[in-house]
Amino acid sequence: MSGDANRTYSVRSKYLNLYYNLADKTTAQKIINRGDLQGGVVDGLIIANLNASSSVTVSVYLERILSYESVPNDDTSTRKLTRNFNTDTETTYTFYIIKNVSIPPGVSLKLDKEEMNFDSSYYSLYVIKSESTDVDVSVHVTGRKNN
């Protein structure tokens, strides 16, 4: 798993729980890197505001990178989608699940599988917060392949 956030995890059979502390970070933190979950599905995310007196504003988004390569075609040049990530052009797409949501002091925000269900082999998951307030992020993953 990637990112600068402090991370711990627990594994139980085909379930994985990831725990992150985003202390003093106000830049986007990669919580799940594309392909890291071994076929698992994120079916829940909890963001807890650890501050007793200040709200925190958070956004959660998915990022997908598509790569294209130029393919000569008579007089014109066309592009084709490829899964090879060492090609001519990479385009990043961002899809917000929530954006600029304020979490009051001491409150947790829970996103269920209806909001969080995505294919982790194609998308990376990010959390960003606007204040330096401490925030814990818990991610629940199911359906992992056994190693």
PDB file of C-alpha atoms in Angstrom:
ATOM      1  CA  MET A   1       0.000   0.000   0.000  1.00  0.00           C
ATOM      2  CA  SER A   2       1.197   3.504  -0.727  1.00  0.00           C
ATOM      3  CA  GLY A   3       0.979   6.917   0.822  1.00  0.00           C
ATOM      4  CA  ASP A   4       2.655   8.938   3.532  1.00  0.00           C
ATOM      5  CA  ALA A   5      -0.088   8.404   6.096  1.00  0.00           C
ATOM      6  CA  ASN A   6       0.607   6.271   9.169  1.00  0.00           C
ATOM      7  CA  ARG A   7      -0.936   2.892   8.341  1.00  0.00           C
ATOM      8  CA  THR A   8      -1.744  -0.279  10.226  1.00  0.00           C
ATOM      9  CA  TYR A   9      -3.861  -3.211   9.131  1.00  0.00           C
ATOM     10  CA  SER A  10      -5.438  -6.437  10.261  1.00  0.00           C
ATOM     11  CA  VAL A  11      -6.145  -9.423   8.039  1.00  0.00           C
ATOM     12  CA  ARG A  12      -8.811 -12.056   8.687  1.00  0.00           C
ATOM     13  CA  SER A  13      -9.204 -14.634   5.934  1.00  0.00           C
ATOM     14  CA  LYS A  14     -10.686 -12.790   2.965  1.00  0.00           C
ATOM     15  CA  TYR A  15     -11.211  -9.567   4.933  1.00  0.00           C
ATOM     16  CA  LEU A  16      -8.793  -6.713   5.399  1.00  0.00           C
ATOM     17  CA  ASN A  17      -9.134  -3.672   7.613  1.00  0.00           C
ATOM     18  CA  LEU A  18      -6.807  -0.736   6.962  1.00  0.00           C
ATOM     19  CA  TYR A  19      -6.275   2.054   9.498  1.00  0.00           C
ATOM     20  CA  TYR A  20      -4.651   5.396   8.706  1.00  0.00           C
ATOM     21  CA  ASN A  21      -3.911   8.459  10.797  1.00  0.00           C
ATOM     22  CA  LEU A  22      -3.743  11.650   8.753  1.00  0.00           C
ATOM     23  CA  ALA A  23      -2.110  13.882  11.357  1.00  0.00           C
ATOM     24  CA  ASP A  24      -1.121  17.373  10.181  1.00  0.00           C
ATOM     25  CA  LYS A  25      -1.410  16.437   6.509  1.00  0.00           C
ATOM     26  CA  THR A  26      -3.378  18.769   4.256  1.00  0.00           C
ATOM     27  CA  THR A  27      -2.328  17.245   0.942  1.00  0.00           C
ATOM     28  CA  ALA A  28      -4.048  14.343  -0.800  1.00  0.00           C
ATOM     29  CA  GLN A  29      -3.133  11.027   0.798  1.00  0.00           C
ATOM     30  CA  LYS A  30      -3.239   7.859  -1.272  1.00  0.00           C
ATOM     31  CA  ILE A  31      -5.096   5.384   0.903  1.00  0.00           C
ATOM     32  CA  ILE A  32      -5.297   2.538  -1.612  1.00  0.00           C
ATOM     33  CA  ASN A  33      -3.046   2.222  -4.627  1.00  0.00           C
ATOM     34  CA  ARG A  34      -4.455   0.713  -7.802  1.00  0.00           C
ATOM     35  CA  GLY A  35      -3.909  -3.056  -7.752  1.00  0.00           C
ATOM     36  CA  ASP A  36      -2.868  -3.340  -4.082  1.00  0.00           C
ATOM     37  CA  LEU A  37      -5.988  -5.125  -2.819  1.00  0.00           C
ATOM     38  CA  GLN A  38      -5.522  -8.451  -4.649  1.00  0.00           C
ATOM     39  CA  GLY A  39      -9.011  -8.345  -6.134  1.00  0.00           C
ATOM     40  CA  GLY A  40     -10.655  -7.062  -2.965  1.00  0.00           C
ATOM     41  CA  VAL A  41     -13.592  -4.673  -2.889  1.00  0.00           C
ATOM     42  CA  VAL A  42     -13.763  -1.665  -0.589  1.00  0.00           C
ATOM     43  CA  ASP A  43     -17.145  -1.894   1.052  1.00  0.00           C
ATOM     44  CA  GLY A  44     -16.833   0.724   3.750  1.00  0.00           C
ATOM     45  CA  LEU A  45     -14.844   3.744   4.869  1.00  0.00           C
ATOM     46  CA  ILE A  46     -15.001   5.695   8.113  1.00  0.00           C
ATOM     47  CA  ILE A  47     -13.384   9.097   8.633  1.00  0.00           C
ATOM     48  CA  ALA A  48     -13.193  10.169  12.277  1.00  0.00           C
ATOM     49  CA  ASN A  49     -12.482  13.765  13.326  1.00  0.00           C
ATOM     50  CA  LEU A  50     -10.260  13.353  16.396  1.00  0.00           C
ATOM     51  CA  ASN A  51     -10.386  17.016  17.381  1.00  0.00           C
ATOM     52  CA  ALA A  52     -12.741  17.935  20.238  1.00  0.00           C
ATOM     53  CA  SER A  53     -13.179  21.580  19.204  1.00  0.00           C
ATOM     54  CA  SER A  54     -12.619  22.036  15.443  1.00  0.00           C
ATOM     55  CA  SER A  55     -14.438  20.789  12.361  1.00  0.00           C
ATOM     56  CA  VAL A  56     -12.499  19.304   9.454  1.00  0.00           C
ATOM     57  CA  THR A  57     -13.381  19.479   5.761  1.00  0.00           C
ATOM     58  CA  VAL A  58     -12.651  16.316   3.785  1.00  0.00           C
ATOM     59  CA  SER A  59     -12.900  15.017   0.243  1.00  0.00           C
ATOM     60  CA  VAL A  60     -12.694  11.403  -0.905  1.00  0.00           C
ATOM     61  CA  TYR A  61     -11.975  10.610  -4.535  1.00  0.00           C
ATOM     62  CA  LEU A  62     -10.931   7.903  -6.955  1.00  0.00           C
ATOM     63  CA  GLU A  63      -8.209   8.369  -9.525  1.00  0.00           C
ATOM     64  CA  ARG A  64      -7.793   6.348 -12.690  1.00  0.00           C
ATOM     65  CA  ILE A  65      -4.871   6.665 -15.077  1.00  0.00           C
ATOM     66  CA  LEU A  66      -5.460   5.668 -18.668  1.00  0.00           C
ATOM     67  CA  SER A  67      -2.549   5.342 -21.053  1.00  0.00           C
ATOM     68  CA  TYR A  68      -2.664   5.852 -24.773  1.00  0.00           C
ATOM     69  CA  GLU A  69      -0.120   5.167 -27.446  1.00  0.00           C
ATOM     70  CA  SER A  70       0.045   6.683 -30.882  1.00  0.00           C
ATOM     71  CA  VAL A  71      -0.612   4.257 -33.688  1.00  0.00           C
ATOM     72  CA  PRO A  72       0.185   5.382 -37.248  1.00  0.00           C
ATOM     73  CA  ASN A  73      -2.793   5.021 -39.569  1.00  0.00           C
ATOM     74  CA  ASP A  74      -2.178   6.181 -43.173  1.00  0.00           C
ATOM     75  CA  ASP A  75      -1.909   9.994 -43.135  1.00  0.00           C
ATOM     76  CA  THR A  76      -3.315  10.495 -39.628  1.00  0.00           C
ATOM     77  CA  SER A  77      -2.230   9.448 -36.204  1.00  0.00           C
ATOM     78  CA  THR A  78      -4.764   7.735 -33.990  1.00  0.00           C
ATOM     79  CA  ARG A  79      -4.607   6.778 -30.338  1.00  0.00           C
ATOM     80  CA  LYS A  80      -5.502   3.472 -28.812  1.00  0.00           C
ATOM     81  CA  LEU A  81      -6.108   2.650 -25.175  1.00  0.00           C
ATOM     82  CA  THR A  82      -3.517   0.370 -23.661  1.00  0.00           C
ATOM     83  CA  ARG A  83      -2.828  -1.108 -20.241  1.00  0.00           C
ATOM     84  CA  ASN A  84       0.890  -0.574 -20.705  1.00  0.00           C
ATOM     85  CA  PHE A  85       1.768   2.362 -18.463  1.00  0.00           C
ATOM     86  CA  ASN A  86       4.998   3.231 -20.287  1.00  0.00           C
ATOM     87  CA  THR A  87       3.361   4.733 -23.345  1.00  0.00           C
ATOM     88  CA  ASP A  88       3.145   8.101 -25.091  1.00  0.00           C
ATOM     89  CA  THR A  89       0.391   9.728 -23.090  1.00  0.00           C
ATOM     90  CA  GLU A  90      -1.160   9.198 -19.687  1.00  0.00           C
ATOM     91  CA  THR A  91      -4.426  10.864 -18.783  1.00  0.00           C
ATOM     92  CA  THR A  92      -5.582  11.048 -15.170  1.00  0.00           C
ATOM     93  CA  TYR A  93      -9.285  11.058 -14.353  1.00  0.00           C
ATOM     94  CA  THR A  94     -10.593  12.069 -10.926  1.00  0.00           C
ATOM     95  CA  PHE A  95     -13.997  10.991  -9.616  1.00  0.00           C
ATOM     96  CA  TYR A  96     -15.159  12.521  -6.315  1.00  0.00           C
ATOM     97  CA  ILE A  97     -17.186  10.384  -3.932  1.00  0.00           C
ATOM     98  CA  ILE A  98     -17.575  13.309  -1.521  1.00  0.00           C
ATOM     99  CA  LYS A  99     -16.136  16.788  -1.858  1.00  0.00           C
ATOM    100  CA  ASN A 100     -15.595  19.443   0.811  1.00  0.00           C
ATOM    101  CA  VAL A 101     -17.749  17.752   3.450  1.00  0.00           C
ATOM    102  CA  SER A 102     -17.448  19.261   6.938  1.00  0.00           C
ATOM    103  CA  ILE A 103     -17.145  16.773   9.810  1.00  0.00           C
ATOM    104  CA  PRO A 104     -17.949  18.341  13.202  1.00  0.00           C
ATOM    105  CA  PRO A 105     -15.603  17.891  16.199  1.00  0.00           C
ATOM    106  CA  GLY A 106     -15.567  14.363  17.603  1.00  0.00           C
ATOM    107  CA  VAL A 107     -17.835  13.006  14.837  1.00  0.00           C
ATOM    108  CA  SER A 108     -17.244  10.185  12.338  1.00  0.00           C
ATOM    109  CA  LEU A 109     -18.462  10.043   8.749  1.00  0.00           C
ATOM    110  CA  LYS A 110     -19.298   6.574   7.420  1.00  0.00           C
ATOM    111  CA  LEU A 111     -19.465   5.742   3.723  1.00  0.00           C
ATOM    112  CA  ASP A 112     -21.074   2.375   2.986  1.00  0.00           C
ATOM    113  CA  LYS A 113     -20.561   0.033   0.050  1.00  0.00           C
ATOM    114  CA  GLU A 114     -23.173   1.936  -1.986  1.00  0.00           C
ATOM    115  CA  GLU A 115     -20.772   4.903  -2.044  1.00  0.00           C
ATOM    116  CA  MET A 116     -17.472   3.029  -1.927  1.00  0.00           C
ATOM    117  CA  ASN A 117     -17.873   0.017  -4.223  1.00  0.00           C
ATOM    118  CA  PHE A 118     -15.170   0.296  -6.917  1.00  0.00           C
ATOM    119  CA  ASP A 119     -12.733  -1.946  -8.754  1.00  0.00           C
ATOM    120  CA  SER A 120      -9.424  -1.470  -6.956  1.00  0.00           C
ATOM    121  CA  SER A 121      -7.495  -2.989  -9.852  1.00  0.00           C
ATOM    122  CA  TYR A 122      -8.241   0.173 -11.871  1.00  0.00           C
ATOM    123  CA  TYR A 123      -8.659   2.963  -9.292  1.00  0.00           C
ATOM    124  CA  SER A 124      -6.604   4.489  -6.480  1.00  0.00           C
ATOM    125  CA  LEU A 125      -8.416   5.934  -3.447  1.00  0.00           C
ATOM    126  CA  TYR A 126      -7.447   9.300  -1.963  1.00  0.00           C
ATOM    127  CA  VAL A 127      -8.513  11.296   1.088  1.00  0.00           C
ATOM    128  CA  ILE A 128      -7.719  14.977   1.426  1.00  0.00           C
ATOM    129  CA  LYS A 129      -8.505  17.317   4.293  1.00  0.00           C
ATOM    130  CA  SER A 130      -8.255  21.077   4.412  1.00  0.00           C
ATOM    131  CA  GLU A 131      -7.272  21.583   8.051  1.00  0.00           C
ATOM    132  CA  SER A 132      -4.350  20.202  10.049  1.00  0.00           C
ATOM    133  CA  THR A 133      -6.821  18.501  12.422  1.00  0.00           C
ATOM    134  CA  ASP A 134      -6.017  14.836  13.160  1.00  0.00           C
ATOM    135  CA  VAL A 135      -8.251  12.411  11.276  1.00  0.00           C
ATOM    136  CA  ASP A 136      -8.381   8.618  11.389  1.00  0.00           C
ATOM    137  CA  VAL A 137      -9.461   6.708   8.288  1.00  0.00           C
ATOM    138  CA  SER A 138     -10.652   3.090   8.493  1.00  0.00           C
ATOM    139  CA  VAL A 139     -11.187   1.071   5.322  1.00  0.00           C
ATOM    140  CA  HIS A 140     -12.940  -2.311   5.223  1.00  0.00           C
ATOM    141  CA  VAL A 141     -12.088  -4.613   2.282  1.00  0.00           C
ATOM    142  CA  THR A 142     -13.822  -7.910   1.421  1.00  0.00           C
ATOM    143  CA  GLY A 143     -13.382 -10.599  -1.207  1.00  0.00           C
ATOM    144  CA  ARG A 144      -9.588 -10.703  -1.220  1.00  0.00           C
ATOM    145  CA  LYS A 145      -7.851 -13.639  -2.853  1.00  0.00           C
ATOM    146  CA  ASN A 146      -5.882 -15.807  -0.449  1.00  0.00           C
ATOM    147  CA  ASN A 147      -2.121 -15.761  -1.036  1.00  0.00           C
TER     148      ASN A 147
END
